Coordinates of C-alpha atoms in Angstrom, one line a residue:
Chain A
X67 CA -0.1 0.4 -0.1
X68 CA 1.5 3.4 -0.6
X69 CA 1.0 7.2 0.7
X70 CA -1.5 7.4 -2.7
X71 CA -3.7 4.5 -1.4
X72 CA -3.7 5.9 1.9
X73 CA -4.3 9.4 1.3
X74 CA -7.4 8.3 -1.2
X75 CA -8.6 6.2 1.7
X76 CA -8.6 8.9 4.2
X77 CA -10.5 11.4 1.4
X78 CA -13.0 8.6 0.9
X79 CA -13.7 8.4 4.6
X80 CA -13.7 12.3 5.4
X81 CA -15.9 12.6 2.1
X82 CA -18.4 10.0 2.9
X83 CA -18.7 11.0 6.8
X84 CA -19.0 14.5 5.8
X85 CA -22.1 13.6 3.4
X86 CA -23.6 11.7 6.4
X87 CA -22.9 14.2 9.1
X88 CA -24.6 17.6 6.6
X89 CA -27.5 15.0 6.1
X90 CA -28.0 13.8 9.4
X91 CA -27.9 17.9 10.6
X92 CA -30.2 18.9 8.1
X93 CA -32.4 16.3 9.0
X94 CA -32.2 16.6 12.7
X95 CA -32.7 20.9 12.1
X96 CA -35.7 20.0 9.6
X97 CA -37.6 17.9 11.9
X98 CA -37.1 20.8 14.9
X99 CA -38.3 23.6 13.1
X100 CA -41.4 21.8 11.9
X101 CA -41.9 20.7 15.7
X102 CA -41.5 24.4 16.6
X103 CA -44.0 25.7 13.2
X104 CA -46.3 23.1 15.0
X105 CA -45.9 24.3 18.5
X106 CA -46.8 28.0 17.5
X107 CA -49.8 27.0 15.5
X108 CA -51.2 25.5 18.3
Chain B
X223 CA -28.1 1.4 -22.2
X224 CA -25.1 0.5 -19.8
X225 CA -24.2 -3.3 -19.6
X226 CA -23.5 -2.5 -16.2
X227 CA -26.7 -1.2 -14.4
X228 CA -29.5 -3.2 -13.2
X229 CA -33.4 -2.9 -13.0
X230 CA -33.3 -1.8 -9.0
X231 CA -30.7 0.2 -10.1
X232 CA -33.4 2.0 -12.5
X233 CA -35.4 2.0 -9.8
X234 CA -33.7 3.9 -7.6
X235 CA -32.8 6.1 -10.1
X236 CA -36.8 6.8 -10.4
X237 CA -37.2 7.1 -6.5
X238 CA -35.0 9.9 -6.6
X239 CA -36.3 11.6 -9.9
X240 CA -39.5 11.5 -8.4
X241 CA -38.2 12.8 -5.1
X242 CA -36.6 15.9 -6.5
X243 CA -39.8 17.3 -7.5
X244 CA -41.8 16.4 -4.5
X245 CA -39.4 18.6 -2.8
X246 CA -40.1 21.9 -5.7
X247 CA -43.7 21.5 -4.7
X248 CA -43.0 21.3 -0.7
X249 CA -41.2 24.4 -0.9
X250 CA -43.4 26.2 -2.9
X251 CA -45.1 29.0 -1.5
X252 CA -47.9 31.3 -3.5
X253 CA -46.9 34.1 -2.5
X254 CA -43.0 34.3 -1.7
X255 CA -40.8 37.5 -1.6
X256 CA -37.8 38.0 -3.9
X257 CA -35.9 37.9 -1.3
X258 CA -37.4 34.5 0.0
X259 CA -37.6 33.3 -3.4
X260 CA -33.6 33.9 -4.5
X261 CA -32.0 34.0 -1.2
X262 CA -34.3 31.7 1.0
X263 CA -34.5 34.5 3.0
X264 CA -31.5 35.0 4.0
X265 CA -32.2 32.2 6.8
X266 CA -30.4 29.0 5.4
X267 CA -28.9 26.8 7.9
X268 CA -25.2 26.1 7.7
X269 CA -25.6 22.5 6.3
X270 CA -28.2 23.5 3.6
X271 CA -25.5 26.5 3.3
X272 CA -22.2 24.2 2.4
X273 CA -24.3 21.6 0.4
X274 CA -25.4 23.9 -2.1
X275 CA -22.1 25.8 -2.2
X276 CA -20.5 22.6 -3.0
X277 CA -22.8 20.9 -5.4
X278 CA -23.8 24.1 -7.2
X279 CA -19.5 24.7 -8.1
X280 CA -19.1 20.9 -8.4
X281 CA -21.1 19.8 -11.7
X282 CA -20.5 17.3 -14.2
X283 CA -17.7 19.6 -16.2
X284 CA -15.8 19.3 -13.7
X285 CA -16.6 16.1 -12.7
X286 CA -16.0 14.5 -16.2
X287 CA -12.9 17.8 -16.8
X288 CA -11.2 16.7 -13.7
X289 CA -11.3 12.9 -14.5
X290 CA -10.8 13.7 -17.8
X291 CA -7.9 15.7 -17.0
X292 CA -6.2 13.0 -14.5
X293 CA -7.0 10.2 -17.2
X294 CA -5.1 12.2 -19.9
X295 CA -2.2 13.7 -17.8
X296 CA -2.3 12.0 -14.2
X297 CA -1.5 14.4 -11.0
X298 CA -1.2 17.4 -12.6
X299 CA -5.5 17.3 -12.6
X300 CA -5.0 17.3 -9.1
X301 CA -1.7 19.6 -8.1
X302 CA -2.0 21.8 -11.2
X303 CA -5.9 22.5 -11.7
X304 CA -7.7 21.6 -8.6
X305 CA -5.7 22.8 -6.0
X306 CA -5.6 26.6 -7.7
X307 CA -9.1 26.8 -7.2
X308 CA -9.1 25.9 -3.9
X309 CA -6.5 28.8 -3.1
X310 CA -8.8 31.1 -4.5
X311 CA -11.5 29.8 -2.1
X312 CA -9.5 30.3 0.9
X313 CA -9.3 33.8 -0.4
X314 CA -12.9 34.1 -0.6
X315 CA -13.2 33.4 2.9
X316 CA -10.6 35.3 4.8
X317 CA -11.0 38.5 2.4
X318 CA -13.9 39.0 0.6
X319 CA -16.6 37.1 2.4
X320 CA -17.4 39.4 5.3
X321 CA -17.1 42.8 2.9
X322 CA -19.9 40.6 0.3
X323 CA -22.6 39.8 2.9
X324 CA -22.1 42.4 4.9
X325 CA -23.1 44.6 2.2
X326 CA -26.9 43.0 2.4
X327 CA -26.4 42.8 -1.8
X328 CA -28.8 40.6 -4.0
X329 CA -26.7 39.7 -7.0
X330 CA -22.8 40.3 -8.5
X331 CA -24.3 43.3 -10.6
X332 CA -25.7 45.1 -7.6
X333 CA -22.2 45.7 -6.7
X334 CA -21.4 47.2 -9.9
X335 CA -24.9 49.5 -9.5
X336 CA -23.4 50.7 -6.4
X337 CA -20.0 51.8 -7.0
X338 CA -20.1 52.6 -11.1
X339 CA -23.6 53.3 -11.9
X340 CA -26.0 51.3 -13.9
X341 CA -24.5 50.9 -17.4
X342 CA -21.7 49.4 -15.4
X343 CA -23.8 46.8 -13.5
X344 CA -26.3 46.3 -17.2
X345 CA -23.0 45.3 -18.9
X346 CA -21.8 43.0 -15.9
X347 CA -25.6 41.4 -15.7
X348 CA -25.2 40.3 -19.4
X349 CA -21.9 38.4 -18.4
X350 CA -23.3 36.9 -15.5
X351 CA -26.4 35.5 -17.0
X352 CA -24.3 34.3 -20.6
X353 CA -21.9 32.7 -17.7
X354 CA -24.6 31.1 -15.9
X355 CA -26.4 29.5 -18.8
X356 CA -26.4 25.8 -17.9
X357 CA -25.0 25.0 -21.3
X358 CA -22.0 22.4 -20.1
X359 CA -24.9 21.0 -17.6
X360 CA -27.3 20.2 -20.2
X361 CA -24.8 18.7 -22.5
X362 CA -23.0 16.3 -19.7
X363 CA -26.5 15.5 -18.4
X364 CA -27.4 14.4 -21.9
X365 CA -23.9 12.2 -22.3
X366 CA -24.8 10.7 -18.8
X367 CA -28.6 9.7 -20.5
X368 CA -27.0 7.9 -23.3
X369 CA -24.7 5.9 -20.9
X370 CA -27.3 5.2 -18.4
X371 CA -30.9 4.9 -20.1
X372 CA -29.5 4.3 -23.8
X373 CA -31.9 7.6 -25.1
X374 CA -30.9 10.2 -27.1
X375 CA -28.9 12.7 -25.7
X376 CA -30.9 15.4 -26.4
X377 CA -33.9 13.5 -25.2
X378 CA -31.7 13.3 -22.0
X379 CA -30.9 16.6 -21.7
X380 CA -34.6 17.7 -22.1
X381 CA -36.3 15.4 -19.5
X382 CA -33.5 15.6 -16.3
X383 CA -33.0 19.3 -17.4
X384 CA -37.0 19.2 -17.1
X385 CA -37.1 18.2 -13.6
X386 CA -34.5 21.1 -12.6
X387 CA -36.1 23.5 -14.1
X388 CA -39.7 22.3 -13.1
X389 CA -38.6 22.3 -8.9
X390 CA -36.1 25.6 -9.4
X391 CA -39.1 27.5 -10.7
X392 CA -41.6 25.8 -7.7
X393 CA -39.3 26.5 -4.8
X394 CA -36.7 29.1 -5.8
X395 CA -33.7 28.3 -3.8
X396 CA -35.0 27.0 -0.7
X397 CA -35.9 24.2 -3.3
X398 CA -33.0 23.9 -4.9
X399 CA -31.3 24.4 -1.2
X400 CA -33.1 21.0 0.1
X401 CA -32.0 19.3 -3.5
X402 CA -28.9 20.4 -3.4
X403 CA -28.3 18.8 0.3
X404 CA -29.8 15.7 -0.7
X405 CA -27.8 15.7 -4.3
X406 CA -24.6 16.6 -2.0
X407 CA -24.9 14.0 0.5
X408 CA -25.7 11.1 -2.7
X409 CA -22.5 13.1 -4.2
X410 CA -20.2 12.4 -1.3
X411 CA -21.0 8.8 -0.1
X412 CA -21.1 7.2 -3.5
X413 CA -17.8 8.5 -4.9
X414 CA -16.0 7.5 -1.6
X415 CA -17.1 4.2 -2.1
X416 CA -17.5 3.9 -5.7
X417 CA -13.3 5.1 -6.2
X418 CA -11.6 3.3 -3.5
X419 CA -13.4 0.2 -4.7
X420 CA -11.8 0.9 -8.3
X421 CA -8.6 1.2 -7.1
X422 CA -8.8 -1.7 -5.2
X423 CA -10.3 -3.5 -8.2
X424 CA -7.2 -2.1 -10.1
X425 CA -4.6 -3.9 -7.3
X426 CA -3.5 -0.3 -5.7
X427 CA -1.8 2.3 -7.0
X428 CA 1.5 0.1 -7.2
X429 CA -0.3 -1.7 -9.6
X430 CA -1.6 1.7 -11.0
X431 CA 1.8 3.3 -11.4
X432 CA 2.8 0.3 -13.5
X433 CA 0.3 0.6 -16.0
X434 CA 0.4 4.4 -16.8
X435 CA 2.6 6.4 -18.2
X436 CA 5.3 7.5 -15.9
X437 CA 4.4 10.9 -16.6
X438 CA 1.2 10.6 -15.0
X439 CA 3.1 10.4 -11.5
X440 CA 4.5 14.0 -11.9
X441 CA 2.9 16.5 -9.9
X442 CA 3.2 18.6 -12.7
X443 CA 2.9 16.5 -15.5
X444 CA 4.4 17.0 -19.0
X445 CA 2.1 20.3 -19.6
X446 CA 3.8 23.3 -20.6
X447 CA 4.4 25.7 -17.9
X448 CA 2.6 28.8 -19.5
X449 CA -0.5 26.5 -19.9
X450 CA -0.4 25.4 -16.6
X451 CA -0.2 28.9 -15.2
X452 CA -3.4 29.7 -17.8
X453 CA -5.0 26.6 -16.0
X454 CA -4.5 28.2 -12.7
X455 CA -5.9 31.9 -13.8
X456 CA -8.8 30.7 -14.9
X457 CA -9.3 29.6 -11.6
X458 CA -9.2 33.7 -11.2
X459 CA -13.2 33.2 -12.0
X460 CA -14.2 31.7 -8.9
X461 CA -13.6 34.9 -7.1
X462 CA -16.2 36.4 -9.3
X463 CA -18.8 33.6 -9.6
X464 CA -22.2 34.5 -9.2
X465 CA -23.6 31.8 -8.1
X466 CA -20.9 31.7 -5.0
X467 CA -22.2 35.4 -4.8
X468 CA -25.6 34.5 -4.6
X469 CA -25.0 31.3 -1.5
X470 CA -22.8 34.2 0.6
X471 CA -25.6 36.6 0.2
X472 CA -27.9 34.0 1.2
X473 CA -26.0 33.2 4.6
X474 CA -27.5 34.6 8.0
X475 CA -24.2 36.2 8.5
X476 CA -20.9 37.1 7.5
X477 CA -19.4 34.3 9.8
X478 CA -21.7 31.9 8.8
X479 CA -21.0 32.6 5.1
X480 CA -17.0 32.2 6.2
X481 CA -17.5 28.9 8.2
X482 CA -19.4 27.6 5.1
X483 CA -16.5 28.5 2.4
X484 CA -13.7 26.9 4.5
X485 CA -15.7 23.9 5.7
X486 CA -16.6 23.4 2.0
X487 CA -12.9 24.1 0.6
X488 CA -12.2 20.9 2.7
X489 CA -14.9 18.7 0.9
X490 CA -13.9 20.3 -2.5
X491 CA -10.0 18.9 -1.8
X492 CA -11.2 15.3 -1.0
X493 CA -13.6 15.2 -3.8
X494 CA -11.2 16.2 -6.3
X495 CA -8.6 13.9 -5.5
X496 CA -10.9 11.4 -5.4
X497 CA -11.8 12.2 -8.6
X498 CA -8.4 13.2 -9.7
X499 CA -7.6 9.2 -8.5
X500 CA -10.6 7.5 -10.3
X501 CA -9.4 8.9 -13.5
X502 CA -6.1 7.7 -13.1
X503 CA -7.9 4.3 -11.9
X504 CA -9.9 4.3 -15.2
X505 CA -6.6 4.6 -17.2
X506 CA -5.3 1.8 -15.5
X507 CA -8.2 -0.5 -16.0
X508 CA -8.1 0.4 -19.6
X509 CA -4.8 -0.5 -19.9
X510 CA -4.6 -3.6 -17.9
X511 CA -8.0 -4.9 -20.2
X512 CA -10.6 -4.4 -17.7
X513 CA -12.4 -2.0 -19.7
X514 CA -12.6 -1.5 -23.3
X515 CA -9.7 0.1 -25.1
X516 CA -12.0 2.5 -26.7
X517 CA -13.4 4.1 -24.2
X518 CA -13.6 7.9 -24.5
X519 CA -11.5 9.2 -21.7
X520 CA -14.7 11.6 -21.1
X521 CA -16.8 8.7 -19.9
X522 CA -13.9 7.1 -18.0
X523 CA -14.6 7.8 -14.6
X524 CA -18.3 7.1 -14.8
X525 CA -17.8 3.6 -16.8
X526 CA -14.9 2.6 -14.2
X527 CA -17.1 3.5 -11.0
X528 CA -20.2 1.8 -12.6
X529 CA -18.0 -1.3 -13.3
X530 CA -16.7 -1.2 -9.4
X531 CA -19.5 -0.7 -7.5
X532 CA -21.8 -3.5 -6.7
X533 CA -25.5 -3.9 -8.1
X534 CA -27.8 -1.3 -5.7
X535 CA -24.7 1.0 -5.2
X536 CA -24.3 1.6 -9.4
X537 CA -28.0 3.2 -9.1
X538 CA -27.2 5.0 -6.3
X539 CA -24.0 6.0 -7.9
X540 CA -25.6 7.0 -10.7
X541 CA -28.4 9.1 -9.1
X542 CA -25.3 11.1 -7.6
X543 CA -24.1 11.7 -11.2
X544 CA -27.3 13.4 -12.0
X545 CA -27.3 15.1 -9.0
X546 CA -24.1 16.5 -9.5
X547 CA -25.4 18.3 -12.7
X548 CA -29.0 19.1 -11.8
X549 CA -27.6 20.7 -9.0
X550 CA -25.6 23.0 -11.1
X551 CA -28.5 23.5 -13.6
X552 CA -30.9 24.5 -11.0
X553 CA -28.2 27.0 -9.2
X554 CA -27.1 28.2 -12.3
X555 CA -30.7 28.8 -13.8
X556 CA -31.5 30.6 -10.7
X557 CA -28.8 33.3 -10.7
X558 CA -29.1 33.9 -14.5
X559 CA -32.8 34.5 -14.1
X560 CA -32.4 36.9 -11.2
X561 CA -29.8 38.9 -13.6
X562 CA -33.0 39.0 -15.7
X563 CA -35.1 40.3 -13.2
X564 CA -33.0 42.4 -10.9
X565 CA -30.1 43.0 -12.7
X566 CA -31.6 44.4 -16.3
X567 CA -35.6 44.3 -15.9
X568 CA -35.6 46.4 -12.5
X569 CA -32.9 48.9 -13.7
X570 CA -34.0 49.6 -17.2
X571 CA -37.4 48.8 -17.3
X572 CA -39.4 49.3 -14.3
X573 CA -37.6 51.0 -11.2
X574 CA -40.5 50.4 -8.8
X575 CA -41.5 47.0 -9.7
X576 CA -42.9 45.0 -6.5
X577 CA -41.3 41.8 -4.8
X578 CA -44.3 40.2 -7.1
X579 CA -42.9 41.4 -10.4
X580 CA -39.7 40.3 -9.4
X581 CA -40.6 36.8 -8.8
X582 CA -42.5 36.8 -11.9
X583 CA -40.2 38.3 -13.8
X584 CA -37.3 35.7 -12.4
X585 CA -39.4 32.8 -13.3
X586 CA -39.8 33.8 -17.1
X587 CA -35.9 34.8 -16.7
X588 CA -35.2 31.1 -15.2
X589 CA -36.9 30.0 -18.3
X590 CA -35.1 31.9 -20.9
X591 CA -32.0 30.5 -19.3
X592 CA -32.8 27.3 -19.8
X593 CA -34.2 27.3 -23.1
X594 CA -30.8 29.1 -24.3
X595 CA -28.7 26.9 -22.3
X596 CA -30.2 24.2 -23.9
X597 CA -30.2 25.2 -27.6
X598 CA -26.5 26.3 -27.4
X599 CA -25.3 22.9 -25.5
X600 CA -25.9 21.2 -28.7
X601 CA -24.4 23.6 -31.1
X602 CA -20.6 23.0 -30.4
X603 CA -18.3 19.8 -30.6
X604 CA -16.1 20.8 -28.2
X605 CA -17.9 21.8 -25.0
X606 CA -14.6 22.7 -22.9
X607 CA -13.3 25.2 -25.3
X608 CA -16.7 26.6 -24.8
X609 CA -16.5 26.8 -21.1
X610 CA -13.5 28.4 -20.8
X611 CA -14.5 30.8 -23.5
X612 CA -17.2 31.8 -21.3
X613 CA -15.5 32.1 -18.0
X614 CA -12.6 34.1 -19.8
X615 CA -15.5 36.5 -20.7
X616 CA -16.9 36.5 -17.5
X617 CA -13.6 37.4 -15.5
X618 CA -12.2 39.6 -18.2
X619 CA -15.6 41.7 -18.1
X620 CA -16.3 42.0 -14.3
X621 CA -13.2 40.7 -12.5
X622 CA -11.0 44.0 -12.0
X623 CA -14.4 46.3 -11.4
X624 CA -15.9 44.2 -9.1
X625 CA -12.8 43.9 -7.2
X626 CA -11.9 47.6 -7.3
X627 CA -15.3 48.2 -6.1
X628 CA -14.7 45.9 -3.1
X629 CA -10.8 46.9 -1.9
X630 CA -10.0 50.1 -3.8
X631 CA -11.1 52.5 -1.1
X632 CA -9.9 55.8 -3.2
X633 CA -11.8 57.6 -6.2
X634 CA -14.2 55.4 -8.2
X635 CA -15.9 56.8 -11.6
X636 CA -19.1 55.5 -13.3
X637 CA -16.3 55.9 -16.9
X638 CA -14.1 53.5 -15.2
X639 CA -16.7 50.7 -14.7
X640 CA -17.8 51.1 -18.2
X641 CA -14.1 51.1 -19.5
X642 CA -12.7 48.4 -17.5
X643 CA -16.1 46.0 -18.0
X644 CA -15.4 47.1 -22.2
X645 CA -12.2 46.7 -22.3
X646 CA -12.1 43.7 -21.0
X647 CA -14.9 42.4 -23.2
X648 CA -13.4 44.1 -26.3
X649 CA -10.2 42.5 -25.8
X650 CA -11.2 39.5 -25.2
X651 CA -13.4 39.1 -28.3
X652 CA -10.3 40.4 -30.4
X653 CA -7.8 37.9 -28.6
X654 CA -10.4 35.2 -29.5
X655 CA -11.5 36.2 -33.0
X656 CA -7.6 37.1 -33.6
X657 CA -6.2 33.4 -32.3
X658 CA -8.8 31.8 -35.0
X659 CA -7.5 34.1 -37.8
X660 CA -3.6 33.6 -37.3
X661 CA -3.4 30.8 -34.9
X662 CA -2.9 26.7 -36.2
X663 CA -5.2 24.7 -34.6
X664 CA -4.0 22.0 -32.8
X665 CA -5.3 18.7 -33.3
X666 CA -3.0 17.2 -30.0
X667 CA -4.7 19.6 -27.3
X668 CA -7.5 21.1 -29.6
X669 CA -6.8 24.7 -29.4
X670 CA -5.4 27.8 -31.5
X671 CA -1.6 28.4 -31.0
X672 CA 0.1 31.3 -32.6
X673 CA 4.4 30.2 -33.1
X674 CA 6.2 33.3 -34.0
X675 CA 10.3 33.9 -33.7
X676 CA 11.6 37.0 -32.0
X677 CA 15.8 37.6 -32.5
X678 CA 16.3 33.6 -33.4
X679 CA 13.9 32.7 -30.1
X680 CA 10.6 31.0 -30.6
X681 CA 7.4 31.8 -28.9
X682 CA 4.3 30.6 -28.9
X683 CA 0.6 32.0 -28.2
X684 CA -2.3 30.0 -27.1
X685 CA -5.9 30.8 -27.4
X686 CA -5.6 29.8 -23.4
X687 CA -3.5 32.6 -22.7
X688 CA -6.1 35.0 -22.8
X689 CA -6.5 36.3 -19.2
X690 CA -2.9 37.0 -19.9
X691 CA -4.3 40.0 -22.1
X692 CA -7.5 41.2 -21.5
X693 CA -6.8 41.5 -17.5
X694 CA -4.3 43.9 -18.0
X695 CA -6.2 45.8 -20.9
X696 CA -9.4 45.8 -17.9
X697 CA -7.1 47.4 -15.5
X698 CA -5.9 49.4 -17.6
X699 CA -9.4 50.9 -18.6
X700 CA -10.0 51.2 -15.1
X701 CA -7.6 53.6 -14.6
X702 CA -8.4 55.6 -17.6
X703 CA -11.7 55.9 -16.7
X704 CA -10.6 56.8 -13.3
X705 CA -8.3 59.8 -14.5
X706 CA -11.1 61.0 -16.9
X707 CA -14.5 60.4 -15.7
X708 CA -15.9 62.3 -12.7
X709 CA -16.5 60.5 -9.5
X710 CA -19.8 58.4 -9.1
X711 CA -21.9 58.9 -5.7
X712 CA -23.6 56.3 -4.4
X713 CA -24.1 53.8 -0.9
X714 CA -20.8 52.9 0.7
X715 CA -19.7 49.8 0.3
X716 CA -17.5 46.8 1.8
X717 CA -19.3 46.6 5.2
X718 CA -20.0 50.5 5.5
X719 CA -23.7 49.9 4.4
X720 CA -26.1 48.8 7.0

């Protein structure tokens, strides 16, 4: 395994987790906003 | 139709496309204000801002362009081309984001309007609109459609591009940002899984190094140094990218904009590397006989990664590739539409336009921009040449006046803005027409080259060197205009405004 392989794996882990984390935070924020707006309507 | 795509993959792609249109309906708001429609009310969350920044910039032109460059030239695609763009993004984060966001601008031409007046901003609006036409994305979308669905590129671009058009018209930047977030996640996850699998499939970098020419593993390849500098200079366009500006204007505050750009820059770096690694691995797959030798360098990355991924993941990857194109089409057509409404219709036709007028004209502008992009997309054989030309035009026209508006605290005149834009535009057109007349077309590099000798030394001027001549002309125009023009008085800029 060369340095290029390790760099590729590192980038893949970083990019993949960025995708998951941003999607998770986005969905969490969207859910919270929806709850808050529902409360306000009540 | 591709041999590597199974029915389950098509189902995934279909579900994904259905979801996009549903989001457009979800984000649709009948009485939205102009700022709601075009800047999502300046209230986006940080994840949405990052996603929309990353995915809008990262279109199929870059996905195919970078992987094609890696396929042909190796590591140079990352170290000579991609990294220079990332350096400019850092400059924007640290030196420009604060100035841009604090002044509460709505569009790039508005910066010119406040610094030099409406005539200059109109030229800037036309340049921005032409730059934002979704030409390359629609062209690339057509090519992907041919590969994935086996349908004609014209129909593929029309149908898939039409879906992006539909949700952009329905929900404005809010719909664009929501879809971008999902598209961004798809892009990241599938590329992160697909490229390492492809590298593993061809035997890792030890095998790749043995399979590809040695020049592919030189950091700056075998490309002539001046051409390398010209490629890096073309990255200057990111400093005046109207779509990136729109995202900065849409941020809640300057800090959020800066943090989003910094995070995006790290993501772009990793994404760029994986695409470059995928391009080189695709070449290794071709030379080692895993893939057919008649694979076009443009399609090599797409075909190789689809080959490496298992059934199901291929569908997600292809949905991610479609997402890459659609997120660029929606983002740029929205900006082009706002150029037509806010920067042309409002100042030139109806200065007292209401919010409803602006939203209506923006939607018409989006349709006009999409249609123009579609018509132009299939008129050119070499789409990268068109991309470089359009990038050179906007950089030569608005780079100097915009940066002077933001950073030059001294005198600015209406004439300086006009001459700077005009000299830049005239010089780029003259340069391109001149090169096509006196230069020789080089099949290997796909460009015009003018060669001559002076005092026994040989020199070559490439068409890609346009910026070396046009930017100084634009700067000269600015200074001449400043000497002979009268001072323009408008609202204060760069963080001094409320």
